[in-house]
Short mmCIF file of C-alpha atoms in Angstrom, two decimals:
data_model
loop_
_atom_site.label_atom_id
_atom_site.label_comp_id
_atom_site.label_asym_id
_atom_site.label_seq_id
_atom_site.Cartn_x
_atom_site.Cartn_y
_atom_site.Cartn_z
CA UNK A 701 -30.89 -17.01 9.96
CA UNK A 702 -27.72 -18.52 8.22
CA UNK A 703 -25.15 -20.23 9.70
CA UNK A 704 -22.96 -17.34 8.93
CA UNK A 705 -24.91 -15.19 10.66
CA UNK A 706 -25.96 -16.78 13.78
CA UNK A 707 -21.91 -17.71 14.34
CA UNK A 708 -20.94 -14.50 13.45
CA UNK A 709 -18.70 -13.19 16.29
CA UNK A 710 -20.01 -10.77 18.45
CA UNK A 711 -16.76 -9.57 20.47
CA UNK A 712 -13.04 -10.51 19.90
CA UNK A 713 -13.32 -13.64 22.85
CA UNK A 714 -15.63 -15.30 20.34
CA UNK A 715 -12.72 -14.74 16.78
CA UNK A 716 -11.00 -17.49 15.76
CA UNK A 717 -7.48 -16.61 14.54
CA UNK A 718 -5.77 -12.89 13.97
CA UNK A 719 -6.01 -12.80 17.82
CA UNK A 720 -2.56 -10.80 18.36
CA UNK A 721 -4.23 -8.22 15.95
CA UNK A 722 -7.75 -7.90 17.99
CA UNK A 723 -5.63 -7.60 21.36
CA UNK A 724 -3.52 -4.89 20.30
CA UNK A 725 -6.70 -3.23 18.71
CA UNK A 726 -8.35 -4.23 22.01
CA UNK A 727 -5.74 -2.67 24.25
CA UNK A 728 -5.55 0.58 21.64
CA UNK A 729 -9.01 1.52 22.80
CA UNK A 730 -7.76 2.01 26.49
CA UNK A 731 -5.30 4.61 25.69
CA UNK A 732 -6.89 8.00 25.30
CA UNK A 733 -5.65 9.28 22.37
CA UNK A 734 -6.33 6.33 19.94
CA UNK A 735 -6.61 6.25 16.44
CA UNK A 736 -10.14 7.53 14.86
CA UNK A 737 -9.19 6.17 11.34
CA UNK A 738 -8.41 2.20 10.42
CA UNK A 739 -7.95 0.62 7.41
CA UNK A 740 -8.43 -2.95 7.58
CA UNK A 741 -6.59 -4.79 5.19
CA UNK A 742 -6.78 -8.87 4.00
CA UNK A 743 -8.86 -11.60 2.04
CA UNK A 744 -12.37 -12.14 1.86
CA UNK A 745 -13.92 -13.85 4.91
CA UNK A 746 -10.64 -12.41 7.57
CA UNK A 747 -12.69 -11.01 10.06
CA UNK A 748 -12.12 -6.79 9.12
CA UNK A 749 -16.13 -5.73 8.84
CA UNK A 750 -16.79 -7.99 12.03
CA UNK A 751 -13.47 -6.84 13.84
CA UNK A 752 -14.79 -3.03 12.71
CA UNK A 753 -18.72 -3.73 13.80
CA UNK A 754 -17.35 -5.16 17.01
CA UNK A 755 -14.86 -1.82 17.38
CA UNK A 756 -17.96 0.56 16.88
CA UNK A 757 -19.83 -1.35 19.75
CA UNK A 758 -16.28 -0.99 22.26
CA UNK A 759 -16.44 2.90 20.97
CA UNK A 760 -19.92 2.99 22.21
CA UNK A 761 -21.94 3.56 19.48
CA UNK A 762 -25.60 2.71 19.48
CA UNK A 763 -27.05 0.93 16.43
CA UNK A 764 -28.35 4.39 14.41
CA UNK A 765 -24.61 5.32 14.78
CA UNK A 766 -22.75 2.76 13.21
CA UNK A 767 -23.48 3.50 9.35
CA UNK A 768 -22.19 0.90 7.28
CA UNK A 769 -21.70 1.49 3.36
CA UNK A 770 -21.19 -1.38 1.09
CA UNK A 771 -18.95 0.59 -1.07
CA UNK A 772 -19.35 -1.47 -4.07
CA UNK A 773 -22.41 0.03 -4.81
CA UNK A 774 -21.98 3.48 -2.89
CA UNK A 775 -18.31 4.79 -4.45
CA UNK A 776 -18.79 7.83 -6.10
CA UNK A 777 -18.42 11.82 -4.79
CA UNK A 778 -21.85 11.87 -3.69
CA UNK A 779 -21.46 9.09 -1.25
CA UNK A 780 -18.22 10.99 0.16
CA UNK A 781 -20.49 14.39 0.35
CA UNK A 782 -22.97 12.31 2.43
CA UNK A 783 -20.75 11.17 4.84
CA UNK A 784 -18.94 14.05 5.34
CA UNK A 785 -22.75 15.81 6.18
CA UNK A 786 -23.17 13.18 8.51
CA UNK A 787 -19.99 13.69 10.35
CA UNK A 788 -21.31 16.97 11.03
CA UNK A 789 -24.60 15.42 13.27
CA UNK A 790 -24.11 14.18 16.64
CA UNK A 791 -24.44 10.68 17.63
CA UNK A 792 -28.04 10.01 18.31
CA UNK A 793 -28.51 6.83 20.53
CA UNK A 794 -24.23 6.28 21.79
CA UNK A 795 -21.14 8.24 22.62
CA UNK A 796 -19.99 7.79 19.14
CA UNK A 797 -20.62 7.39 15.72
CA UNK A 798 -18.97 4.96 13.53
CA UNK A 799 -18.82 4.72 9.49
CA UNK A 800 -17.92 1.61 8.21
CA UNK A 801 -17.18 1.37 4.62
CA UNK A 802 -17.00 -2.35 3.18
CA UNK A 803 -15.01 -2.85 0.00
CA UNK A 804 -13.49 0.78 0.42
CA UNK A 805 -11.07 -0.14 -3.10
CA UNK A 806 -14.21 -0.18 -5.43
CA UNK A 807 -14.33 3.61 -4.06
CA UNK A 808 -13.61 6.31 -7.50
CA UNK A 809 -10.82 8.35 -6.95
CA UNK A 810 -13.09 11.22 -6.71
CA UNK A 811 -14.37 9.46 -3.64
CA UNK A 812 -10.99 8.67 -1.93
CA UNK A 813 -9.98 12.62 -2.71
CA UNK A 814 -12.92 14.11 -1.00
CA UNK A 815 -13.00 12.18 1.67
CA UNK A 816 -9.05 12.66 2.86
CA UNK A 817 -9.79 15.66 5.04
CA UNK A 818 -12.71 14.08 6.65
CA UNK A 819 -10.35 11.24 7.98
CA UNK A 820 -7.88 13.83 8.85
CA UNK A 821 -10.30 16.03 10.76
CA UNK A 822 -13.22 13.49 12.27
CA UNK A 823 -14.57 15.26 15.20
CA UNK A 824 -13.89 13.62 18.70
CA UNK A 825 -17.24 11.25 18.35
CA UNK A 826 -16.31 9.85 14.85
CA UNK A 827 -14.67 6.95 14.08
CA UNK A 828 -14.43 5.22 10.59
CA UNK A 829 -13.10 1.73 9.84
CA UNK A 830 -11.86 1.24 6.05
CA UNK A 831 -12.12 -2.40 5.02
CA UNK A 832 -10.35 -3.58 1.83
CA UNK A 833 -9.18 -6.54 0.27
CA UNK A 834 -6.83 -4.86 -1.77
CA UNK A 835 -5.13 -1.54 -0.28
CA UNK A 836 -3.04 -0.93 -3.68
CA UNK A 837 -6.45 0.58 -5.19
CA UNK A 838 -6.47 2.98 -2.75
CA UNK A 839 -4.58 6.46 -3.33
CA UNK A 840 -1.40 6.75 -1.04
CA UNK A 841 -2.68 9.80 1.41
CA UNK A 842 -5.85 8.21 2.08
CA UNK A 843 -3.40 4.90 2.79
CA UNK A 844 -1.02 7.58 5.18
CA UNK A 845 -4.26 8.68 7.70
CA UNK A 846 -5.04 5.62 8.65
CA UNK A 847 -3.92 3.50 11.48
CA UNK A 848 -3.30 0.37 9.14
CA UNK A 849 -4.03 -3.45 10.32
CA UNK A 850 -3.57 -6.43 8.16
CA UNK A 851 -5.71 -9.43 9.11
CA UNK A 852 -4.42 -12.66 7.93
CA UNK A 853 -6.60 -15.93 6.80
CA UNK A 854 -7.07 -18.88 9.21
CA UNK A 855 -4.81 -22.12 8.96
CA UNK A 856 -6.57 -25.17 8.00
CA UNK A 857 -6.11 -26.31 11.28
CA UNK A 858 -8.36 -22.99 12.40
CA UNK A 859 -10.70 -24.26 10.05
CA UNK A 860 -11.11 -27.28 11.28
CA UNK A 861 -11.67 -26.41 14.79
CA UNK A 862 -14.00 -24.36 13.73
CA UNK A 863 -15.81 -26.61 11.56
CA UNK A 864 -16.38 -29.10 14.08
CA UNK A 865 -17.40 -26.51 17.21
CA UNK A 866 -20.18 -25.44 14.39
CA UNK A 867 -20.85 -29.19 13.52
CA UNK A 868 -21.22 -30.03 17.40
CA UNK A 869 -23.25 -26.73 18.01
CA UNK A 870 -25.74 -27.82 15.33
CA UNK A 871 -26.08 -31.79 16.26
CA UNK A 872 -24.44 -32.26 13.01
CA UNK A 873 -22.34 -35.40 12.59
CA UNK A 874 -19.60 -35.08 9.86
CA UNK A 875 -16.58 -37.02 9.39
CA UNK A 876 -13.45 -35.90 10.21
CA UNK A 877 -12.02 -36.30 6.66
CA UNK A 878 -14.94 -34.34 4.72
CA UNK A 879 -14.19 -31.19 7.36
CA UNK A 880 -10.84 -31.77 6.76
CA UNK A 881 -10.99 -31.56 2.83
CA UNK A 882 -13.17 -28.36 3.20
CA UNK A 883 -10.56 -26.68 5.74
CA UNK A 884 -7.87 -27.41 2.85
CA UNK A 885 -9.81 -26.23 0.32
CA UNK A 886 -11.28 -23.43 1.82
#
């Protein structure tokens, strides 16, 4: 297991940074009629597909209902037909099912046109969360039926903390200066 993977956060307690974003997306999920479509907007490595797997599991939805689509490689009309066929099926092992499409800007427009009135009409166990790194690619309706959220990078001095809770979790003994370099530079 990597390092990014064991450390990987598994609810917003354990998220370093963006936390006035993950409270009020916290708190949303308490009122009853919250959103059922989010696009999740900033820079590689913000937190969106971890903030969105960590929604699914505060929606309720078991692990054969959170279908996740890498949308680099799935962008096209077919991939839109698919997901609107399994909007249609009930949730098989939670209360709700969750689609969460990575990199939703490589998505063709034929994609983003097809799937409009999905977002518009999800039935009352469907969520999806839309992550993108650049929302500009995406055509302005599909933008206008989603609740947007903009996730911003972590300081340097995030990094750093973080860094060194890793560094002390893993009996590793670096120097203050070398995490501090890679906090600047990352």
């Amino acid at each position: 297991m990597t390092l990014y993977q064991k450390y990987r956060p598994k609810d917003f307690s354990e998220f370093v940074g963006n936390e006035f974003i993950l409270k009020a997306l916290d708190n949303a999920l308490k009122k009853k009629n919250h959103a059922h479509t989010y696009l999740f907007i900033g820079e590689s490595g913000t937190g969106k597909t971890t903030a969105a797997r960590i929604m699914a599991s505060k929606l309720g939805a078991g692990d054969l209902d959170v279908i996740e689509i890498n949308s680099s490689n799935n962008r096209g009309i077919d991939t839109a037909r698919e997901i609107i066929s399994q909007m249609k099926v009930l949730p098989v092992a939670g209360d709700n099912k969750v689609f969460i499409l990575d990199e939703v800007q490589k998505t063709t427009a034929d994609f983003q046109e097809a799937i409009l009135k999905a977002l518009e009409d999800t039935p009352e166990y469907v969520y999806f969360f839309l992550c993108t790194t650049d929302a500009q690619k995406l055509i302005k309706p599909l933008k206008t039926r989603c609740t947007q959220v903009e996730f911003s990078s972590l300081t340097s001095v995030q990094l750093f903390n973080l860094l060194s809770r890793i560094c002390k979790l893993e009996n590793a003994n670096i120097q203050n200066s070398i995490l501090t370099e890679i906090a600047k530079k990352a």
